[in-house]
Amino acid sequence: MFKRILLKLSGEALQGHQGFGIDPKIIANMAKEIKELRELDVDVALVIGGGNIFRGLAASTLGMDRSTADYMGMLATVLNSLALQDSLEQIDVPTRVQSAIHLSELCEPYIRRKAVRHLEKGRVVIFAAGTGNPYFTTDTAAALRAMEIHADAIFKATKVDGVYDSDPEKNPKAKMFSKLTYKEVLTRDLKVMDSTATSLCMDNKMPIYVFNMTIHGNIKQILKGKKIGTVVEE
Ligand code: GTP
């Protein structure tokens, strides 16, 4: 069912209980989980956020120029990408980082055809620095890269089980959806991903699987056809 996926991880998930930065245990666990996906012979591309280090939007609401704040956020995703590459390579998962902003001493530039070649060779590819443009989120980068590499779906990791009608951390009666259409996500403002990313997925019929990353093995179960979390499709 899935030959190639794009996994979108949140930067905030990396910070663990310390509330900032990268928790080595959490990143090592993520790497292990990704290795298991590779063992199923699924091509895995990754986009990781940067919210554990710097949140562009939050800084801009506090008065910083939005573009500057967003560029700083993009650099934060590069730090996370390099850390994840290191964790993956420590457990023998060949990984390439490609950045949308030129940082040639640190990683490869984003070259679509090269990324696809890496995937074909069984390497995990991490797309860093978002789309390289301010005003676009890492969710939008995930949607864009998923289209470009012809992924079968986007897997969006969260800390709750799926998409709910209200915040399950605030409302104990919140109801989880097992299935949604893109239109429902947009009209009900369900914030699965931002509206740019959701529209891009809608226009290009890219399914989005939203699942709980804190439960080990969830992605693997979805790949095997089990209904876990929420799927957003037509
Ligand atoms: P193949 O050509 O398919 O064998 O891929 P490869 O990635 O192994 O070969 P390549 O010679 O392109 O890269 C070798 C190593 O250098 C890899 O770890 C790449 O990620 C890295 N690399 C390639 N281009 C750049 C770059 O522009 N900057 C940096 N910092 N590293 C690069």
CSV table of C-alpha atoms and ligand atoms in Angstrom, one decimal:
chain,number,residue,atom,x,y,z
A,1,MET,CA,0.0,0.0,0.0
A,2,PHE,CA,2.8,2.4,0.8
A,3,LYS,CA,6.1,2.4,-1.1
A,4,ARG,CA,7.3,5.8,-0.1
A,5,ILE,CA,6.2,8.1,2.7
A,6,LEU,CA,7.0,11.5,4.0
A,7,LEU,CA,7.1,11.6,7.8
A,8,LYS,CA,6.5,15.0,9.4
A,9,LEU,CA,7.9,15.2,12.9
A,10,SER,CA,7.4,18.1,15.3
A,11,GLY,CA,10.4,19.8,16.7
A,12,GLU,CA,8.7,20.3,20.0
A,13,ALA,CA,8.5,16.5,20.4
A,14,LEU,CA,12.3,16.4,20.6
A,15,GLN,CA,12.5,18.5,23.7
A,16,GLY,CA,11.0,15.9,26.0
A,17,HIS,CA,10.4,17.0,29.6
A,18,GLN,CA,13.3,19.5,29.6
A,19,GLY,CA,11.1,22.0,27.6
A,20,PHE,CA,13.8,23.1,25.3
A,21,GLY,CA,16.4,21.7,22.9
A,22,ILE,CA,17.0,18.1,22.0
A,23,ASP,CA,16.5,15.2,24.4
A,24,PRO,CA,19.0,12.5,23.3
A,25,LYS,CA,16.7,9.7,24.5
A,26,ILE,CA,13.8,10.9,22.5
A,27,ILE,CA,15.8,11.4,19.3
A,28,ALA,CA,17.3,8.0,19.7
A,29,ASN,CA,13.8,6.5,20.0
A,30,MET,CA,12.7,8.3,16.9
A,31,ALA,CA,15.7,7.0,15.0
A,32,LYS,CA,14.9,3.4,16.1
A,33,GLU,CA,11.3,3.8,14.9
A,34,ILE,CA,12.4,5.1,11.5
A,35,LYS,CA,14.9,2.2,11.2
A,36,GLU,CA,11.9,-0.2,11.7
A,37,LEU,CA,10.1,1.5,8.8
A,38,ARG,CA,13.1,1.0,6.5
A,39,GLU,CA,13.1,-2.6,7.5
A,40,LEU,CA,9.6,-2.9,6.0
A,41,ASP,CA,11.3,-1.7,2.8
A,42,VAL,CA,9.4,1.6,2.7
A,43,ASP,CA,11.2,4.7,1.4
A,44,VAL,CA,11.3,7.3,4.2
A,45,ALA,CA,11.7,11.0,3.7
A,46,LEU,CA,11.5,13.3,6.7
A,47,VAL,CA,10.6,16.9,7.5
A,48,ILE,CA,11.2,18.1,11.1
A,49,GLY,CA,10.0,21.3,12.6
A,50,GLY,CA,12.1,23.6,14.8
A,51,GLY,CA,9.8,24.6,17.6
A,52,ASN,CA,12.0,23.1,20.3
A,53,ILE,CA,14.6,25.7,19.5
A,54,PHE,CA,12.9,28.7,17.9
A,55,ARG,CA,9.3,29.5,16.9
A,56,GLY,CA,9.2,32.0,14.1
A,57,LEU,CA,5.6,32.9,14.4
A,58,ALA,CA,5.7,33.4,18.1
A,59,ALA,CA,8.7,35.7,17.8
A,60,SER,CA,7.0,37.7,15.1
A,61,THR,CA,3.9,38.3,17.3
A,62,LEU,CA,6.3,39.7,19.9
A,63,GLY,CA,7.5,42.3,17.4
A,64,MET,CA,10.3,40.7,15.5
A,65,ASP,CA,10.2,41.1,11.7
A,66,ARG,CA,8.3,38.0,10.4
A,67,SER,CA,10.8,37.1,7.7
A,68,THR,CA,13.8,37.3,10.0
A,69,ALA,CA,11.9,35.2,12.6
A,70,ASP,CA,11.0,32.6,10.0
A,71,TYR,CA,14.6,32.4,8.7
A,72,MET,CA,15.7,31.7,12.3
A,73,GLY,CA,13.0,29.0,12.5
A,74,MET,CA,14.4,27.5,9.3
A,75,LEU,CA,17.9,27.3,10.8
A,76,ALA,CA,16.4,25.6,13.9
A,77,THR,CA,15.1,22.8,11.6
A,78,VAL,CA,18.6,22.4,10.3
A,79,LEU,CA,19.9,21.7,13.8
A,80,ASN,CA,17.2,19.1,14.4
A,81,SER,CA,17.8,17.5,11.0
A,82,LEU,CA,21.6,17.2,11.7
A,83,ALA,CA,20.9,15.7,15.1
A,84,LEU,CA,18.4,13.2,13.7
A,85,GLN,CA,20.9,12.3,10.9
A,86,ASP,CA,23.5,11.6,13.6
A,87,SER,CA,21.1,9.4,15.6
A,88,LEU,CA,20.1,7.5,12.5
A,89,GLU,CA,23.7,6.9,11.4
A,90,GLN,CA,24.6,5.7,14.8
A,91,ILE,CA,22.3,2.8,14.3
A,92,ASP,CA,23.4,2.2,10.7
A,93,VAL,CA,20.7,3.9,8.8
A,94,PRO,CA,22.3,5.8,5.9
A,95,THR,CA,20.8,9.3,5.8
A,96,ARG,CA,21.3,12.4,3.7
A,97,VAL,CA,20.2,15.9,4.8
A,98,GLN,CA,19.2,18.3,2.1
A,99,SER,CA,18.6,21.9,3.0
A,100,ALA,CA,16.4,24.5,1.2
A,101,ILE,CA,18.9,27.2,2.3
A,102,HIS,CA,22.5,26.8,1.1
A,103,LEU,CA,24.6,25.6,3.9
A,104,SER,CA,27.1,23.7,1.8
A,105,GLU,CA,29.6,23.0,4.6
A,106,LEU,CA,26.9,21.3,6.6
A,107,CYS,CA,24.7,19.4,4.2
A,108,GLU,CA,23.6,19.0,0.6
A,109,PRO,CA,21.5,21.5,-1.1
A,110,TYR,CA,17.9,20.5,-1.9
A,111,ILE,CA,18.0,18.8,-5.4
A,112,ARG,CA,14.8,16.9,-6.1
A,113,ARG,CA,16.3,14.4,-8.4
A,114,LYS,CA,19.1,13.6,-6.1
A,115,ALA,CA,16.7,13.2,-3.2
A,116,VAL,CA,14.8,10.7,-5.2
A,117,ARG,CA,18.0,8.8,-6.1
A,118,HIS,CA,18.9,8.7,-2.4
A,119,LEU,CA,15.5,7.2,-1.6
A,120,GLU,CA,15.9,4.6,-4.4
A,121,LYS,CA,19.2,3.6,-2.8
A,122,GLY,CA,17.5,3.0,0.5
A,123,ARG,CA,18.7,6.1,2.3
A,124,VAL,CA,16.6,8.2,4.5
A,125,VAL,CA,16.4,11.8,3.3
A,126,ILE,CA,15.8,14.6,5.7
A,127,PHE,CA,14.6,17.9,4.2
A,128,ALA,CA,15.8,20.8,6.3
A,129,ALA,CA,15.1,24.5,6.3
A,130,GLY,CA,11.4,24.2,5.3
A,131,THR,CA,10.7,25.5,1.8
A,132,GLY,CA,13.5,28.1,2.1
A,133,ASN,CA,10.9,30.9,2.2
A,134,PRO,CA,9.5,32.9,5.1
A,135,TYR,CA,5.7,32.8,5.6
A,136,PHE,CA,5.6,29.0,4.9
A,137,THR,CA,5.5,26.5,7.6
A,138,THR,CA,7.3,23.2,7.9
A,139,ASP,CA,3.9,21.5,7.3
A,140,THR,CA,3.8,23.3,3.9
A,141,ALA,CA,7.4,22.1,3.3
A,142,ALA,CA,6.3,18.6,4.1
A,143,ALA,CA,3.3,18.8,1.7
A,144,LEU,CA,5.5,20.3,-1.1
A,145,ARG,CA,8.3,17.7,-0.7
A,146,ALA,CA,5.8,14.9,-0.5
A,147,MET,CA,4.4,15.9,-3.9
A,148,GLU,CA,7.9,16.4,-5.4
A,149,ILE,CA,9.2,12.9,-4.4
A,150,HIS,CA,5.8,11.3,-5.3
A,151,ALA,CA,5.2,10.0,-1.8
A,152,ASP,CA,2.1,7.9,-1.3
A,153,ALA,CA,1.1,9.8,1.8
A,154,ILE,CA,2.2,12.2,4.5
A,155,PHE,CA,2.4,10.8,8.0
A,156,LYS,CA,2.0,13.6,10.5
A,157,ALA,CA,3.2,12.8,14.0
A,158,THR,CA,1.5,14.5,17.0
A,159,LYS,CA,1.4,14.0,20.7
A,160,VAL,CA,-2.4,13.1,20.7
A,161,ASP,CA,-4.1,10.1,19.0
A,162,GLY,CA,-5.4,12.0,15.9
A,163,VAL,CA,-7.6,14.9,14.9
A,164,TYR,CA,-10.3,15.9,17.4
A,165,ASP,CA,-13.3,18.2,17.3
A,166,SER,CA,-11.8,20.2,20.1
A,167,ASP,CA,-8.5,20.2,22.0
A,168,PRO,CA,-8.4,16.8,23.8
A,169,GLU,CA,-5.8,18.2,26.3
A,170,LYS,CA,-8.4,20.8,27.4
A,171,ASN,CA,-11.7,19.0,26.8
A,172,PRO,CA,-12.0,15.5,28.1
A,173,LYS,CA,-15.1,15.0,25.9
A,174,ALA,CA,-13.3,15.8,22.7
A,175,LYS,CA,-14.2,13.4,19.9
A,176,MET,CA,-11.6,12.0,17.6
A,177,PHE,CA,-12.3,11.6,13.9
A,178,SER,CA,-11.1,8.4,12.1
A,179,LYS,CA,-11.6,10.0,8.7
A,180,LEU,CA,-12.0,13.5,7.4
A,181,THR,CA,-12.0,15.2,4.0
A,182,TYR,CA,-9.7,18.1,3.2
A,183,LYS,CA,-12.8,20.4,2.9
A,184,GLU,CA,-13.9,19.5,6.4
A,185,VAL,CA,-10.5,20.2,7.8
A,186,LEU,CA,-10.5,23.6,6.1
A,187,THR,CA,-14.1,24.6,6.8
A,188,ARG,CA,-14.1,23.4,10.4
A,189,ASP,CA,-10.6,25.0,11.0
A,190,LEU,CA,-9.4,21.7,12.5
A,191,LYS,CA,-5.7,22.7,12.3
A,192,VAL,CA,-4.4,19.3,11.1
A,193,MET,CA,-1.9,21.3,9.2
A,194,ASP,CA,-2.1,25.0,8.2
A,195,SER,CA,-4.4,25.9,5.4
A,196,THR,CA,-1.7,26.3,2.8
A,197,ALA,CA,-0.4,22.8,3.5
A,198,THR,CA,-3.9,21.3,3.6
A,199,SER,CA,-4.9,23.0,0.3
A,200,LEU,CA,-1.8,21.7,-1.4
A,201,CYS,CA,-2.6,18.2,-0.3
A,202,MET,CA,-6.2,18.7,-1.4
A,203,ASP,CA,-5.3,19.9,-4.9
A,204,ASN,CA,-2.9,17.0,-5.4
A,205,LYS,CA,-4.8,14.3,-3.6
A,206,MET,CA,-2.1,13.6,-1.0
A,207,PRO,CA,-3.5,11.6,1.9
A,208,ILE,CA,-2.5,12.8,5.4
A,209,TYR,CA,-2.3,10.2,8.3
A,210,VAL,CA,-2.3,11.9,11.7
A,211,PHE,CA,-1.1,9.6,14.5
A,212,ASN,CA,0.4,9.6,18.0
A,213,MET,CA,4.2,9.4,17.8
A,214,THR,CA,4.5,8.7,21.5
A,215,ILE,CA,3.1,5.2,21.0
A,216,HIS,CA,5.8,3.0,19.7
A,217,GLY,CA,4.9,1.1,16.5
A,218,ASN,CA,2.0,3.3,15.4
A,219,ILE,CA,3.4,4.2,12.0
A,220,LYS,CA,4.3,0.6,11.4
A,221,GLN,CA,0.7,-0.5,12.2
A,222,ILE,CA,-0.7,2.1,9.7
A,223,LEU,CA,1.7,0.9,7.1
A,224,LYS,CA,0.4,-2.6,7.6
A,225,GLY,CA,-3.2,-1.4,7.0
A,226,LYS,CA,-4.4,-1.0,10.6
A,227,LYS,CA,-6.8,1.9,11.2
A,228,ILE,CA,-5.0,4.1,13.7
A,229,GLY,CA,-5.4,7.9,14.2
A,230,THR,CA,-7.1,10.1,11.6
A,231,VAL,CA,-6.8,10.0,7.8
A,232,VAL,CA,-7.5,13.1,5.8
A,233,GLU,CA,-8.3,12.4,2.2
A,234,GLU,CA,-10.9,13.1,-0.5
B,1,GTP,P1,25.7,8.7,-4.6
B,1,GTP,O1,26.2,9.6,-5.6
B,1,GTP,O2,24.3,8.1,-5.0
B,1,GTP,O3,26.6,7.6,-4.2
B,1,GTP,O4,25.3,9.5,-3.3
B,1,GTP,P2,26.2,10.0,-2.1
B,1,GTP,O5,25.4,11.0,-1.3
B,1,GTP,O6,26.8,8.9,-1.3
B,1,GTP,O7,27.4,10.7,-2.9
B,1,GTP,P3,28.0,12.1,-2.9
B,1,GTP,O8,29.3,12.0,-3.4
B,1,GTP,O9,27.0,13.1,-3.5
B,1,GTP,O10,28.0,12.5,-1.3
B,1,GTP,C1,28.9,12.0,-0.4
B,1,GTP,C2,28.7,12.6,0.9
B,1,GTP,O11,28.9,14.0,0.9
B,1,GTP,C3,27.3,12.4,1.5
B,1,GTP,O12,27.3,12.2,2.9
B,1,GTP,C4,26.6,13.7,1.1
B,1,GTP,O13,25.5,14.0,2.0
B,1,GTP,C5,27.7,14.7,1.2
B,1,GTP,N1,27.5,15.8,0.4
B,1,GTP,C6,27.2,15.8,-1.0
B,1,GTP,N2,27.0,17.1,-1.4
B,1,GTP,C7,27.3,17.9,-0.4
B,1,GTP,C8,27.3,19.3,-0.2
B,1,GTP,O14,27.0,20.1,-1.1
B,1,GTP,N3,27.6,19.8,1.1
B,1,GTP,C9,27.9,18.9,2.1
B,1,GTP,N4,28.2,19.4,3.3
B,1,GTP,N5,27.9,17.6,2.0
B,1,GTP,C10,27.6,17.1,0.8
